[in-house]
């Protein structure tokens, strides 16, 4: 998998509605505290992944809201299930550390601090591993449109052990690093810089979705043709 970086950077702008799409996505991200907008973003992510599987020339748009929210909810649940183990590990270590600190003993406090840092490190590693696998689960859901597909062990194992999916995932990580640096630079302008960074992040999410979808489809040999005319946006 060797994507054209320049074409990828322009990909979100290939749709005539790209400004509206990024605007809606950015606003939904900003309003994520109200929960429902989270499903708007995750639903769009599912469509972005599907666009990569279809090798779509244009990014998806925001429409068919009922379907979008449903897919977003399912994708969020799949992600939560995969992150359950890291979350439990985090809770156990943090809880144990708090108990140790509460004893007032210097020895217990030292052990609690060691356990806290060890737990955070283990949680970080597990979150990455389960996140890597979980994204494959979401991708398979995007392809099959079935909740159970998110946990199809055979398909997901094929994907996560393949070079194509791993490379796509690494590209997404690199993209996030670049966006993080740019967003950090924008933060020199208080508030406004942070807001612009959110919209930039959603722009990057469109690219990331395409990369993951393309990588997953290549890994599982399941590229499909878009059912949408090439002159229209993928939805």
Tab-separated table of C-alpha atoms in Angstrom:
chain	number	residue	atom	x	y	z
A	1	UNK	CA	0.000	0.000	0.000
A	2	UNK	CA	1.655	3.202	-1.204
A	3	UNK	CA	-0.927	6.017	-1.273
A	4	UNK	CA	-0.235	9.256	-3.090
A	5	UNK	CA	0.232	11.743	-0.246
A	6	UNK	CA	-0.693	14.748	-2.381
A	7	UNK	CA	-3.894	13.129	-3.627
A	8	UNK	CA	-4.802	12.073	-0.099
A	9	UNK	CA	-4.329	15.618	1.175
A	10	UNK	CA	-6.743	16.886	-1.490
A	11	UNK	CA	-9.227	14.028	-1.157
A	12	UNK	CA	-11.634	15.725	1.309
A	13	UNK	CA	-11.952	18.657	-1.115
A	14	UNK	CA	-12.985	16.487	-4.073
A	15	UNK	CA	-16.654	16.878	-3.138
A	16	UNK	CA	-18.523	20.050	-4.065
A	17	UNK	CA	-19.969	19.962	-0.545
A	18	UNK	CA	-16.652	19.564	1.250
A	19	UNK	CA	-16.872	22.859	3.141
A	20	UNK	CA	-20.324	21.954	4.471
A	21	UNK	CA	-19.105	18.458	5.368
A	22	UNK	CA	-16.084	19.718	7.314
A	23	UNK	CA	-18.211	22.412	8.961
A	24	UNK	CA	-20.824	19.913	10.160
A	25	UNK	CA	-18.160	17.472	11.307
A	26	UNK	CA	-16.238	20.150	13.162
A	27	UNK	CA	-19.320	21.492	14.911
A	28	UNK	CA	-20.408	17.960	15.868
A	29	UNK	CA	-16.957	17.367	17.348
A	30	UNK	CA	-17.143	20.588	19.341
A	31	UNK	CA	-20.568	19.574	20.667
A	32	UNK	CA	-19.489	16.020	21.557
A	33	UNK	CA	-20.161	16.794	25.228
A	34	UNK	CA	-23.870	16.447	24.392
A	35	UNK	CA	-23.273	12.775	23.426
A	36	UNK	CA	-25.491	12.581	20.324
A	37	UNK	CA	-22.966	14.532	18.185
A	38	UNK	CA	-20.464	11.768	18.996
A	39	UNK	CA	-22.620	9.354	17.012
A	40	UNK	CA	-22.747	11.852	14.155
A	41	UNK	CA	-18.947	11.795	13.969
A	42	UNK	CA	-18.607	8.023	14.413
A	43	UNK	CA	-21.357	7.450	11.848
A	44	UNK	CA	-19.500	9.613	9.369
A	45	UNK	CA	-16.301	7.723	10.178
A	46	UNK	CA	-18.027	4.480	9.184
A	47	UNK	CA	-18.959	6.061	5.861
A	48	UNK	CA	-15.428	7.381	5.386
A	49	UNK	CA	-14.038	3.879	5.944
A	50	UNK	CA	-16.570	2.459	3.508
A	51	UNK	CA	-15.497	5.058	0.936
A	52	UNK	CA	-11.934	3.764	1.221
A	53	UNK	CA	-13.156	0.212	0.617
A	54	UNK	CA	-14.916	1.434	-2.504
A	55	UNK	CA	-11.856	3.405	-3.637
A	56	UNK	CA	-14.233	6.370	-3.859
A	57	UNK	CA	-13.033	9.486	-5.635
A	58	UNK	CA	-15.098	11.752	-3.411
A	59	UNK	CA	-15.653	11.708	0.357
A	60	UNK	CA	-19.075	10.915	1.821
A	61	UNK	CA	-21.471	13.671	2.786
A	62	UNK	CA	-23.802	14.162	5.718
A	63	UNK	CA	-27.240	12.894	4.720
A	64	UNK	CA	-29.675	10.108	5.641
A	65	UNK	CA	-29.298	11.128	9.262
A	66	UNK	CA	-31.220	8.230	10.780
A	67	UNK	CA	-28.887	5.738	9.122
A	68	UNK	CA	-25.868	7.868	10.033
A	69	UNK	CA	-26.781	7.967	13.724
A	70	UNK	CA	-27.573	4.250	13.811
A	71	UNK	CA	-24.232	3.318	12.288
A	72	UNK	CA	-22.488	5.772	14.583
A	73	UNK	CA	-24.094	4.208	17.647
A	74	UNK	CA	-23.147	0.695	16.557
A	75	UNK	CA	-19.559	1.738	15.780
A	76	UNK	CA	-19.304	3.428	19.180
A	77	UNK	CA	-20.526	0.274	20.944
A	78	UNK	CA	-18.038	-1.886	19.024
A	79	UNK	CA	-15.235	0.491	19.982
A	80	UNK	CA	-16.352	0.465	23.626
A	81	UNK	CA	-16.349	-3.336	23.742
A	82	UNK	CA	-12.805	-3.494	22.408
A	83	UNK	CA	-11.640	-0.872	24.897
A	84	UNK	CA	-13.354	-2.579	27.833
A	85	UNK	CA	-10.297	-4.612	28.852
A	86	UNK	CA	-7.894	-1.627	28.874
A	87	UNK	CA	-10.480	0.368	30.814
A	88	UNK	CA	-10.882	-2.349	33.455
A	89	UNK	CA	-7.104	-2.647	33.815
A	90	UNK	CA	-6.859	1.114	34.232
A	91	UNK	CA	-9.593	1.101	36.873
A	92	UNK	CA	-8.017	-1.745	38.844
A	93	UNK	CA	-4.576	-0.159	38.986
A	94	UNK	CA	-5.841	3.338	39.742
A	95	UNK	CA	-8.232	2.006	42.377
A	96	UNK	CA	-5.479	-0.031	43.991
A	97	UNK	CA	-3.162	2.971	44.013
A	98	UNK	CA	-5.793	5.151	45.678
A	99	UNK	CA	-6.294	2.541	48.390
A	100	UNK	CA	-2.524	2.376	48.923
A	101	UNK	CA	-2.253	6.163	49.205
A	102	UNK	CA	-5.162	6.217	51.657
A	103	UNK	CA	-3.341	3.996	54.141
A	104	UNK	CA	-0.953	6.821	54.969
A	105	UNK	CA	2.039	4.472	55.021
A	106	UNK	CA	5.130	5.645	53.139
A	107	UNK	CA	5.813	2.121	51.918
A	108	UNK	CA	2.231	1.675	50.734
A	109	UNK	CA	2.306	5.104	49.106
A	110	UNK	CA	5.495	4.169	47.265
A	111	UNK	CA	3.975	0.924	46.074
A	112	UNK	CA	0.819	2.801	45.120
A	113	UNK	CA	2.805	5.273	43.046
A	114	UNK	CA	4.704	2.449	41.360
A	115	UNK	CA	1.439	0.644	40.673
A	116	UNK	CA	-0.114	3.801	39.277
A	117	UNK	CA	2.668	4.401	36.769
A	118	UNK	CA	2.861	0.709	35.911
A	119	UNK	CA	-0.889	0.603	35.417
A	120	UNK	CA	-0.837	3.668	33.207
A	121	UNK	CA	1.893	2.116	31.049
A	122	UNK	CA	0.018	-1.179	30.762
A	123	UNK	CA	-3.231	0.646	29.997
A	124	UNK	CA	-1.491	2.672	27.280
A	125	UNK	CA	-0.098	-0.460	25.615
A	126	UNK	CA	-3.409	-2.316	25.831
A	127	UNK	CA	-5.333	0.701	24.530
A	128	UNK	CA	-3.102	0.791	21.443
A	129	UNK	CA	-3.365	-2.955	20.825
A	130	UNK	CA	-7.116	-3.137	21.329
A	131	UNK	CA	-7.540	0.109	19.379
A	132	UNK	CA	-5.658	-1.416	16.438
A	133	UNK	CA	-7.888	-4.486	16.497
A	134	UNK	CA	-11.024	-2.495	17.275
A	135	UNK	CA	-10.637	-0.323	14.191
A	136	UNK	CA	-10.554	-3.498	12.107
A	137	UNK	CA	-13.778	-4.519	13.820
A	138	UNK	CA	-15.394	-1.196	12.928
A	139	UNK	CA	-14.114	-1.547	9.361
A	140	UNK	CA	-15.660	-5.004	9.027
A	141	UNK	CA	-18.913	-3.599	10.389
A	142	UNK	CA	-18.725	-0.837	7.767
A	143	UNK	CA	-18.362	-3.487	5.087
A	144	UNK	CA	-20.956	-5.998	6.294
A	145	UNK	CA	-23.356	-3.523	7.989
A	146	UNK	CA	-23.857	-6.079	10.754
A	147	UNK	CA	-23.000	-5.640	14.446
A	148	UNK	CA	-21.683	-9.193	14.653
A	149	UNK	CA	-19.212	-8.472	11.861
A	150	UNK	CA	-17.394	-6.197	14.272
A	151	UNK	CA	-16.314	-9.321	16.166
A	152	UNK	CA	-15.746	-11.755	13.285
A	153	UNK	CA	-12.523	-13.285	14.592
A	154	UNK	CA	-11.435	-14.908	11.322
A	155	UNK	CA	-11.798	-11.791	9.194
A	156	UNK	CA	-10.380	-9.449	11.806
A	157	UNK	CA	-7.386	-11.718	12.435
A	158	UNK	CA	-6.681	-11.764	8.698
A	159	UNK	CA	-6.798	-7.978	8.597
A	160	UNK	CA	-4.722	-7.144	11.674
A	161	UNK	CA	-1.947	-9.577	10.733
A	162	UNK	CA	-1.626	-8.216	7.207
A	163	UNK	CA	0.912	-5.700	5.972
A	164	UNK	CA	-1.714	-3.634	4.113
A	165	UNK	CA	-3.788	-2.932	7.212
A	166	UNK	CA	-0.725	-2.324	9.391
A	167	UNK	CA	0.691	0.179	6.899
A	168	UNK	CA	-2.662	1.970	6.641
A	169	UNK	CA	-2.825	2.171	10.439
A	170	UNK	CA	0.705	3.579	10.607
A	171	UNK	CA	-0.211	6.196	8.004
A	172	UNK	CA	-3.153	7.188	10.195
A	173	UNK	CA	-0.868	7.468	13.225
A	174	UNK	CA	1.545	9.636	11.235
A	175	UNK	CA	-1.364	11.770	10.041
A	176	UNK	CA	-2.550	12.259	13.615
A	177	UNK	CA	0.941	13.301	14.685
A	178	UNK	CA	1.130	15.906	11.918
A	179	UNK	CA	-2.340	17.226	12.734
A	180	UNK	CA	-1.454	17.289	16.420
A	181	UNK	CA	1.617	19.413	15.715
A	182	UNK	CA	-0.381	21.789	13.515
A	183	UNK	CA	-3.187	22.016	16.060
A	184	UNK	CA	-0.642	22.726	18.764
A	185	UNK	CA	0.830	25.521	16.678
A	186	UNK	CA	-2.640	26.983	16.163
A	187	UNK	CA	-3.146	27.084	19.918
A	188	UNK	CA	-0.825	30.078	20.119
A	189	UNK	CA	-4.004	31.954	19.209
A	190	UNK	CA	-6.227	31.385	22.265
A	191	UNK	CA	-9.668	29.827	21.680
A	192	UNK	CA	-9.769	30.576	17.933
A	193	UNK	CA	-6.714	28.434	17.288
A	194	UNK	CA	-8.230	25.557	19.233
A	195	UNK	CA	-11.494	25.773	17.305
A	196	UNK	CA	-9.704	25.828	13.948
A	197	UNK	CA	-7.710	22.811	15.124
A	198	UNK	CA	-10.936	20.855	15.653
A	199	UNK	CA	-12.034	21.442	12.065
A	200	UNK	CA	-8.557	20.530	10.839
A	201	UNK	CA	-8.798	17.302	12.825
A	202	UNK	CA	-12.103	16.406	11.191
A	203	UNK	CA	-10.580	17.110	7.768
A	204	UNK	CA	-7.860	14.615	8.702
A	205	UNK	CA	-10.475	12.112	9.898
A	206	UNK	CA	-11.894	11.971	6.370
A	207	UNK	CA	-8.459	10.990	5.089
A	208	UNK	CA	-7.892	8.544	7.942
A	209	UNK	CA	-11.188	6.793	7.246
A	210	UNK	CA	-10.288	6.336	3.593
A	211	UNK	CA	-6.859	4.959	4.506
A	212	UNK	CA	-8.276	2.439	6.976
A	213	UNK	CA	-10.989	1.334	4.580
A	214	UNK	CA	-8.534	0.889	1.729
A	215	UNK	CA	-6.049	-0.943	3.952
A	216	UNK	CA	-8.717	-3.246	5.383
A	217	UNK	CA	-10.131	-4.045	1.948
A	218	UNK	CA	-6.651	-4.767	0.586
A	219	UNK	CA	-5.878	-6.983	3.578
A	220	UNK	CA	-9.066	-9.006	3.205
A	221	UNK	CA	-9.244	-8.766	-0.596
A	222	UNK	CA	-12.710	-7.231	-0.406
A	223	UNK	CA	-12.492	-4.032	-2.413
A	224	UNK	CA	-15.934	-3.265	-3.800
A	225	UNK	CA	-17.140	-0.891	-6.464
A	226	UNK	CA	-18.986	2.187	-5.295
A	227	UNK	CA	-22.705	2.025	-5.878
A	228	UNK	CA	-22.728	5.796	-6.356
A	229	UNK	CA	-22.096	7.493	-9.665
A	230	UNK	CA	-18.535	8.842	-9.766
A	231	UNK	CA	-19.880	12.350	-10.389
A	232	UNK	CA	-21.748	12.363	-7.089
A	233	UNK	CA	-20.625	12.296	-3.495
A	234	UNK	CA	-20.453	8.978	-1.721
A	235	UNK	CA	-23.092	8.739	0.977
